PDB file of C-alpha atoms and ligand atoms in Angstrom:
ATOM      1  CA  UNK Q   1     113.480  94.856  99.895  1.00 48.00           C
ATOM      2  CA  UNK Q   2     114.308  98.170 100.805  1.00 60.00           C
ATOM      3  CA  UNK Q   3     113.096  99.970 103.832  1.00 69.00           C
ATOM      4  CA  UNK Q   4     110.931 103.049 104.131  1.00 70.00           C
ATOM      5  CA  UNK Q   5     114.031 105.112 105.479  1.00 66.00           C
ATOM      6  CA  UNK Q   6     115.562 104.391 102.366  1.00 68.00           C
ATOM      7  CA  UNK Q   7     113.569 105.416  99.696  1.00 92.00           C
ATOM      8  CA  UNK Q   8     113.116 108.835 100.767  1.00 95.00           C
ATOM      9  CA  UNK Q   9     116.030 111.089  99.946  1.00 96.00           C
ATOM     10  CA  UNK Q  10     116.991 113.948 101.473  1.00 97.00           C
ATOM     11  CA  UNK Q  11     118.233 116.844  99.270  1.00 97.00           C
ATOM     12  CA  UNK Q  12     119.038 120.191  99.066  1.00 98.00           C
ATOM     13  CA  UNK Q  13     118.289 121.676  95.643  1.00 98.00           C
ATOM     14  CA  UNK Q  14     116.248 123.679  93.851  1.00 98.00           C
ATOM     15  CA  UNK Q  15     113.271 121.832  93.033  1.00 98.00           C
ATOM     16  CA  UNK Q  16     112.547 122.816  89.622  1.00 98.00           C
ATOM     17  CA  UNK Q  17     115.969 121.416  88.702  1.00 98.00           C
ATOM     18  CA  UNK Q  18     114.955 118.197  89.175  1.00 98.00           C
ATOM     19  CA  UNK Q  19     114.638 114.961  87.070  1.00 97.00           C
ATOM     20  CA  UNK Q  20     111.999 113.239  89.231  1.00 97.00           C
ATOM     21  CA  UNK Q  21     108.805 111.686  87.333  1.00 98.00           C
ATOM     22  CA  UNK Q  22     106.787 114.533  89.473  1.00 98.00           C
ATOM     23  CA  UNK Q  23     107.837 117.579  91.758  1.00 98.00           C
ATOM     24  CA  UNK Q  24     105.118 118.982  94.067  1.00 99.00           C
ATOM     25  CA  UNK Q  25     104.258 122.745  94.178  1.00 99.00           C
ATOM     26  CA  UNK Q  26     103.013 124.589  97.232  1.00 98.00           C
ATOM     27  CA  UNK Q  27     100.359 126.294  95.523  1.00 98.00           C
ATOM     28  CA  UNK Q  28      97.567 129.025  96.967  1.00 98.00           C
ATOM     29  CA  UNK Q  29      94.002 128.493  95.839  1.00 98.00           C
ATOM     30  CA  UNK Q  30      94.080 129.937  92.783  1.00 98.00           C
ATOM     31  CA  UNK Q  31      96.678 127.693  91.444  1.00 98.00           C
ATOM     32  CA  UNK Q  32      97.736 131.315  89.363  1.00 98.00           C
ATOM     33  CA  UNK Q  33     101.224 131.624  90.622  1.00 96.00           C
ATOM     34  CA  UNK Q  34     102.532 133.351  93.538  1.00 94.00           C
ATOM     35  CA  UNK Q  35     106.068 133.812  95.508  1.00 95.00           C
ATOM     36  CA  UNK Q  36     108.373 131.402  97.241  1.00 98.00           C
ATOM     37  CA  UNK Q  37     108.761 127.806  95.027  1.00 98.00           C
ATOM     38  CA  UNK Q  38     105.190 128.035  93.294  1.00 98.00           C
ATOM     39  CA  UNK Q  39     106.620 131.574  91.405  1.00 98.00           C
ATOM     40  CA  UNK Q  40     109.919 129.223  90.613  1.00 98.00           C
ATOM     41  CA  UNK Q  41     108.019 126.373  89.588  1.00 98.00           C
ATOM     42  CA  UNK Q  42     105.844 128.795  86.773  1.00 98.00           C
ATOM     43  CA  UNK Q  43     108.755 130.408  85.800  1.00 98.00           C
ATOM     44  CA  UNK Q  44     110.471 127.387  84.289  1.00 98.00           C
ATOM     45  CA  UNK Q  45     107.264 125.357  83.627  1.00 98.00           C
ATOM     46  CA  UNK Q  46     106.763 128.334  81.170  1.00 98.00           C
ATOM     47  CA  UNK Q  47     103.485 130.049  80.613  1.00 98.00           C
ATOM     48  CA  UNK Q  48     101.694 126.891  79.235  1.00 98.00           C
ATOM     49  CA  UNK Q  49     101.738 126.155  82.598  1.00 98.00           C
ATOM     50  CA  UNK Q  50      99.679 129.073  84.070  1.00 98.00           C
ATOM     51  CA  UNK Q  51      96.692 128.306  81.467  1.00 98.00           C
ATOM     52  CA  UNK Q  52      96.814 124.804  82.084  1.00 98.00           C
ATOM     53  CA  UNK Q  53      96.324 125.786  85.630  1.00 98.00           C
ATOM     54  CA  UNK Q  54      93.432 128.421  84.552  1.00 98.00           C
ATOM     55  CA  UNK Q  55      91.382 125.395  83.233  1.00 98.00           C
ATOM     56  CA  UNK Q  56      91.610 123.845  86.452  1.00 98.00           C
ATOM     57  CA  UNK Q  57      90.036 126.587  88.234  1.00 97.00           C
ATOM     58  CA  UNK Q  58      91.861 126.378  91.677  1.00 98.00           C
ATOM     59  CA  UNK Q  59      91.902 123.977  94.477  1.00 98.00           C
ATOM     60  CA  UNK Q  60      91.027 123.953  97.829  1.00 98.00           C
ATOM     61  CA  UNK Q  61      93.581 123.954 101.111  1.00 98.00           C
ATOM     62  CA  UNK Q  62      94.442 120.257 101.768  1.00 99.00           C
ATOM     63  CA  UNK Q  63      93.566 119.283  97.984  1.00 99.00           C
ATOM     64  CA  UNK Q  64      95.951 118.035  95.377  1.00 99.00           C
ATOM     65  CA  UNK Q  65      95.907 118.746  91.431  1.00 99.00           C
ATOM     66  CA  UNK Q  66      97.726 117.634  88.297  1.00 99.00           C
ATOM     67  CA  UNK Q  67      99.380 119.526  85.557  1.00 98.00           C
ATOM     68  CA  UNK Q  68     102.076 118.547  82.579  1.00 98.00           C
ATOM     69  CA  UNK Q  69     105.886 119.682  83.407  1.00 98.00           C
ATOM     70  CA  UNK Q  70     106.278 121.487  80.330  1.00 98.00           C
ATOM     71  CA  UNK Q  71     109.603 122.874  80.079  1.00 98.00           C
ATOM     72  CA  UNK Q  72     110.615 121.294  83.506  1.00 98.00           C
ATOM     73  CA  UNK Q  73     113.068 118.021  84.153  1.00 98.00           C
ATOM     74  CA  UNK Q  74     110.013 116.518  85.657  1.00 98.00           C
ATOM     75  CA  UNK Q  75     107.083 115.234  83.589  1.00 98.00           C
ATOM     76  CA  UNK Q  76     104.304 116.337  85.859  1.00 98.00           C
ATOM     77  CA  UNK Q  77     103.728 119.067  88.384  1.00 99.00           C
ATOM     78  CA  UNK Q  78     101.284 117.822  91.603  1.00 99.00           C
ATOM     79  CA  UNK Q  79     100.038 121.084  93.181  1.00 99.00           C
ATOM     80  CA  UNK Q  80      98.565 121.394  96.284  1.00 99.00           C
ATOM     81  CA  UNK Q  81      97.153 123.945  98.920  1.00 99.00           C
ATOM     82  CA  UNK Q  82      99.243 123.657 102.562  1.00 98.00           C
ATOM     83  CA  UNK Q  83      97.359 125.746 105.344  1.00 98.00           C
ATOM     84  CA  UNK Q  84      98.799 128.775 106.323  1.00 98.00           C
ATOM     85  CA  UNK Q  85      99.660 128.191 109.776  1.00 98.00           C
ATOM     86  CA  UNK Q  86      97.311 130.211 112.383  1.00 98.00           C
ATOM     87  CA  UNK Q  87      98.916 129.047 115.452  1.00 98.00           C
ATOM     88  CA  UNK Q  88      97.902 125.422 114.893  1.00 98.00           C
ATOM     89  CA  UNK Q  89      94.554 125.383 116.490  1.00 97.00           C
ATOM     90  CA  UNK Q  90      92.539 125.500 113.059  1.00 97.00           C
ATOM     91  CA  UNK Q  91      93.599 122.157 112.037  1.00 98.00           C
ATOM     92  CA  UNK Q  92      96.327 123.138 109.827  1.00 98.00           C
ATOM     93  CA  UNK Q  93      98.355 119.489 111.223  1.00 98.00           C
ATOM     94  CA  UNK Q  94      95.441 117.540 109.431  1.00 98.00           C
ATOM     95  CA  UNK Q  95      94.757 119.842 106.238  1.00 99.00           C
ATOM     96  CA  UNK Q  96      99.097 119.219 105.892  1.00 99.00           C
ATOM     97  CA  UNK Q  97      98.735 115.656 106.409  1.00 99.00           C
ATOM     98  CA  UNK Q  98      95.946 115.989 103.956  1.00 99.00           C
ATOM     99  CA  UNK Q  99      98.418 117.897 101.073  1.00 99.00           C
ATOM    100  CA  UNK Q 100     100.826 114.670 101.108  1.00 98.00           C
ATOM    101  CA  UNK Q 101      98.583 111.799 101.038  1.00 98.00           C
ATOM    102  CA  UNK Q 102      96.132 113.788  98.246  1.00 98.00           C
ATOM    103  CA  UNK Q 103      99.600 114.195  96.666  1.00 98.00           C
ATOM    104  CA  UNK Q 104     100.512 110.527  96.534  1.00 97.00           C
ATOM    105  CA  UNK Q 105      96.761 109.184  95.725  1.00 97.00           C
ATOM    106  CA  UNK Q 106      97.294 111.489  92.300  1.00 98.00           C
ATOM    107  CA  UNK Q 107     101.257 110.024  91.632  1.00 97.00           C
ATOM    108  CA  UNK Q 108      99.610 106.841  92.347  1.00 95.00           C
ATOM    109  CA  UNK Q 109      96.888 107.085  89.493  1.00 96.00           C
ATOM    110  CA  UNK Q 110      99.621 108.694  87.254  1.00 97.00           C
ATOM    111  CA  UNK Q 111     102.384 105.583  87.653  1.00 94.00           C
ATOM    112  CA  UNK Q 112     104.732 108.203  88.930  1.00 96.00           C
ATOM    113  CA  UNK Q 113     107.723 106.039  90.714  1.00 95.00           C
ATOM    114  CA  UNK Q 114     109.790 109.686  91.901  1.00 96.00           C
ATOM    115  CA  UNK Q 115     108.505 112.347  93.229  1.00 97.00           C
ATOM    116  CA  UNK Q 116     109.678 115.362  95.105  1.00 98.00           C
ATOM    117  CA  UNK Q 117     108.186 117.611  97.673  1.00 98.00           C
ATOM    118  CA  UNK Q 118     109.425 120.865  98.867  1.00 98.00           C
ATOM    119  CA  UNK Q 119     108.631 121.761 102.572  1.00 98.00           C
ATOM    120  CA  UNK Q 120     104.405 122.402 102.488  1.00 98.00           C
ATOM    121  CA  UNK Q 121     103.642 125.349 103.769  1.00 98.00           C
ATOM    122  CA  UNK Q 122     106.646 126.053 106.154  1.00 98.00           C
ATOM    123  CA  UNK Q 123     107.671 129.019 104.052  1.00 98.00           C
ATOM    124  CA  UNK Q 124     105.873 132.230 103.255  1.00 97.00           C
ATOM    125  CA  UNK Q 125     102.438 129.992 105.123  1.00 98.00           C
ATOM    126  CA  UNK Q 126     104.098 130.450 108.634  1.00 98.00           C
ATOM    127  CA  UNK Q 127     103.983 126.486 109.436  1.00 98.00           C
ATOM    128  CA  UNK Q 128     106.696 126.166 111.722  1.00 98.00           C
ATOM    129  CA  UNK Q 129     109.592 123.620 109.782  1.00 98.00           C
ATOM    130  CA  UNK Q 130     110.081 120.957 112.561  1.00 97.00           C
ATOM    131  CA  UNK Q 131     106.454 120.538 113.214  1.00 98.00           C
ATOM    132  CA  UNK Q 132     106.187 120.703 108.982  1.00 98.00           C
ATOM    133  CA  UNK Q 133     108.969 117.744 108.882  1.00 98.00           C
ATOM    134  CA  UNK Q 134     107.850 115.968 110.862  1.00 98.00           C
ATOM    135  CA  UNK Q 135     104.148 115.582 109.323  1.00 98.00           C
ATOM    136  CA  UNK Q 136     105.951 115.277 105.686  1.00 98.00           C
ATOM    137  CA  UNK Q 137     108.110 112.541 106.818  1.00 98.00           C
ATOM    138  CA  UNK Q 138     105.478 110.598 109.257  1.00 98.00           C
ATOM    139  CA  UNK Q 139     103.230 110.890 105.645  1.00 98.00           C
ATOM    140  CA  UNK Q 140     106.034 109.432 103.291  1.00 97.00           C
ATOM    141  CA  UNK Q 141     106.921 106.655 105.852  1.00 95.00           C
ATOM    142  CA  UNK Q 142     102.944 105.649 105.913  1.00 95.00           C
ATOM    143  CA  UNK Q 143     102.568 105.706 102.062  1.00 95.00           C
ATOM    144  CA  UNK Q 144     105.870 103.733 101.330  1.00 94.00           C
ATOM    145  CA  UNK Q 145     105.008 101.322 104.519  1.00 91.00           C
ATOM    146  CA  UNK Q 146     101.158 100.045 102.792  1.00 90.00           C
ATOM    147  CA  UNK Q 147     103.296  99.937  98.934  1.00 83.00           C
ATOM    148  CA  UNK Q 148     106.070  98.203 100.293  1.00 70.00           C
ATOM    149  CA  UNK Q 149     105.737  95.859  97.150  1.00 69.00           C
ATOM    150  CA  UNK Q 150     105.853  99.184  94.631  1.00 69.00           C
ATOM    151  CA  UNK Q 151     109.217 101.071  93.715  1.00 83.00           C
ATOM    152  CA  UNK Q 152     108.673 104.542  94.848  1.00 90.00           C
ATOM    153  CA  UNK Q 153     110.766 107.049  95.436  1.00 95.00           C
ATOM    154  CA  UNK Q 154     110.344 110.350  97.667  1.00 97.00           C
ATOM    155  CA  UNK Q 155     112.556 112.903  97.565  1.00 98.00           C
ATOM    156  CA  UNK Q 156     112.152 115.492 100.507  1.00 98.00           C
ATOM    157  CA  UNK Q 157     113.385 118.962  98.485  1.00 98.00           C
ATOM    158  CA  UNK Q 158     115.397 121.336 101.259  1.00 98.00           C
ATOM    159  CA  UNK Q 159     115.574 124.844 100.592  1.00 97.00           C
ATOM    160  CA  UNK Q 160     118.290 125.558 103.119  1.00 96.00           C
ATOM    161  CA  UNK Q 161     120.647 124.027 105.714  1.00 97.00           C
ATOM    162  CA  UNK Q 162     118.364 124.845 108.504  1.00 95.00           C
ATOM    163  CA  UNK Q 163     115.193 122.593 106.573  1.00 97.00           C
ATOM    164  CA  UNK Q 164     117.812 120.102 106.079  1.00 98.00           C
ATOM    165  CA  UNK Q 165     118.442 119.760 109.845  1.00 98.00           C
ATOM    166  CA  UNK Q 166     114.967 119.646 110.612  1.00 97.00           C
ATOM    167  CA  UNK Q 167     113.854 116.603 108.360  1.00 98.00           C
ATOM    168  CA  UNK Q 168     117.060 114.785 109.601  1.00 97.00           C
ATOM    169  CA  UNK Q 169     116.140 115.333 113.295  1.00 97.00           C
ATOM    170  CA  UNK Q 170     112.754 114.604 112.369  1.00 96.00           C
ATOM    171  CA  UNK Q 171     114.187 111.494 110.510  1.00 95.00           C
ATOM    172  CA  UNK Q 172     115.913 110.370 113.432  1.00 95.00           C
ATOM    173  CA  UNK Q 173     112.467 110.773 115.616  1.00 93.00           C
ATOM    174  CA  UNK Q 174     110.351 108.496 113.414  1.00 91.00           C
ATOM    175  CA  UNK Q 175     112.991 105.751 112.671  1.00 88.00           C
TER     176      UNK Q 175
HETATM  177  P1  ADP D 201     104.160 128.071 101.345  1.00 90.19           P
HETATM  178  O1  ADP D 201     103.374 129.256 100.856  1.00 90.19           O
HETATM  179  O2  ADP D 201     103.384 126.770 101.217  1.00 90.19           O
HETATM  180  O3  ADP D 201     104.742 128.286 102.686  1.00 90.19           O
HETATM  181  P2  ADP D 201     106.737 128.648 100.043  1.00 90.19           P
HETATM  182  O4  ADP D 201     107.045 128.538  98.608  1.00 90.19           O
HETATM  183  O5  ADP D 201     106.736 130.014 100.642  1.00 90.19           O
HETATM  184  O6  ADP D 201     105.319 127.902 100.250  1.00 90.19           O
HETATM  185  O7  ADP D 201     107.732 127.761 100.865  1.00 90.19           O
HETATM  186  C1  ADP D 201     107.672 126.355 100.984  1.00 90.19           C
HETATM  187  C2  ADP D 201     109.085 125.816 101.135  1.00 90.19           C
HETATM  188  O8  ADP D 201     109.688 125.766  99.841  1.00 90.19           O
HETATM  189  C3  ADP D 201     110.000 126.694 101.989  1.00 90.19           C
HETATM  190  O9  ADP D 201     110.750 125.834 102.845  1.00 90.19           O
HETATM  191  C4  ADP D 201     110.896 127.380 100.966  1.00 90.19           C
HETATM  192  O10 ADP D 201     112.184 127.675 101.488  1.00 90.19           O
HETATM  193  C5  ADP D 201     110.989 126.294  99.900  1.00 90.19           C
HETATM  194  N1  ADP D 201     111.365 126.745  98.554  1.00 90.19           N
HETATM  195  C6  ADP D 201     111.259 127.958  97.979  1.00 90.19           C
HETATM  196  N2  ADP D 201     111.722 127.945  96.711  1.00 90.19           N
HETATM  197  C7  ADP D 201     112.131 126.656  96.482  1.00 90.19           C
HETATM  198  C8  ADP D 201     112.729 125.980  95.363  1.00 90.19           C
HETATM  199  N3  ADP D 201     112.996 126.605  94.215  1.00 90.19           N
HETATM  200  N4  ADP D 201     113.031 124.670  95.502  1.00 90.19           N
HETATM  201  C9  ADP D 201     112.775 123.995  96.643  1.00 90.19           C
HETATM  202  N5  ADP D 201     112.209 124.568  97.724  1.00 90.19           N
HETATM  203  C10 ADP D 201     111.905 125.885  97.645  1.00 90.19           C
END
């Protein structure tokens, strides 16, 4: 059986390029499309996407949703709200903590076995990326450690050297 440590993969990639069963968006409330990776992931999900989303009717911070892929690799699309980081004394640790385990209950219901996250909230939100890491990966060890009997893999999406330094130091913490 495979540990924890190794079924979480760390990559550096554009997310949307990927051929995982579900990538993650780090959506804003109205689930209509903004900058940073949720403006990548609409633009090659297509615009079947954005009125998909428009049914949903937004989502609040800490929440998780579901959408089809559409013209992505990946079959489904998991959105969901990180806090925008206000100095971390409006529980923006929790409502992050909150973004990957809502994220998993919905891959769970779904059957998805792969699924990839980009760094929650540590871009255009403010949260700063070692603290971000470091919740993502203490959440991904947690949900892999109570499924050890399921075949799941994460994949922990980097955006730049610098986020790729940060979930290995962060790697090395928890392990
Ligand atoms: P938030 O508003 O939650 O901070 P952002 O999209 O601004 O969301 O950033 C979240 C993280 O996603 C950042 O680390 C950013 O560098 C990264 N990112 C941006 N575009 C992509 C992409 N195409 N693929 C993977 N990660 C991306």
């Amino acid at each position: 059986m495979q540990t924890a440590s190794a079924r979480i993969s760390l990559v550096i990639a554009d997310i949307t390029k990927l051929d995982a069963d579900a990538i993650v968006n780090a959506a804003n409330t109205s689930l209509l499309g903004g900058g940073g990776v949720d403006g990548a992931i609409h633009k090659a999900a297509g615009p079947q996407l954005l009125e998909e989303c428009r049914r949903i009717g937004g989502c609040p911070t800490g929440e998780a949703r579901i959408t089809r892929g559409y013209n992505l690799p990946a079959r489904w699309i998991i959105h969901t709200v990180g806090p925008i980081w206000r100095g971390g004394v409006d529980g923006e640790d929790e409502l992050l903590a909150s973004c990957y385990r809502n994220s998993f209950t919905l891959s769970e219901r779904h059957g998805i076995k792969s699924i990839a996250f980009p760094a929650i909230s540590a871009g255009v939100y403010g949260f700063p990326m070692e603290r971000a890491c470091r919740i993502a990966l203490r959440e991904m060890k947690a949900f892999l450690e109570k499924r050890s009997e399921m075949e799941t893999e994460i994949i922990a999406v980097c955006f730049s050297g610098s986020a790729y330094r940060c979930y290995q130091d962060a790697m090395q913490e928890l392990w």
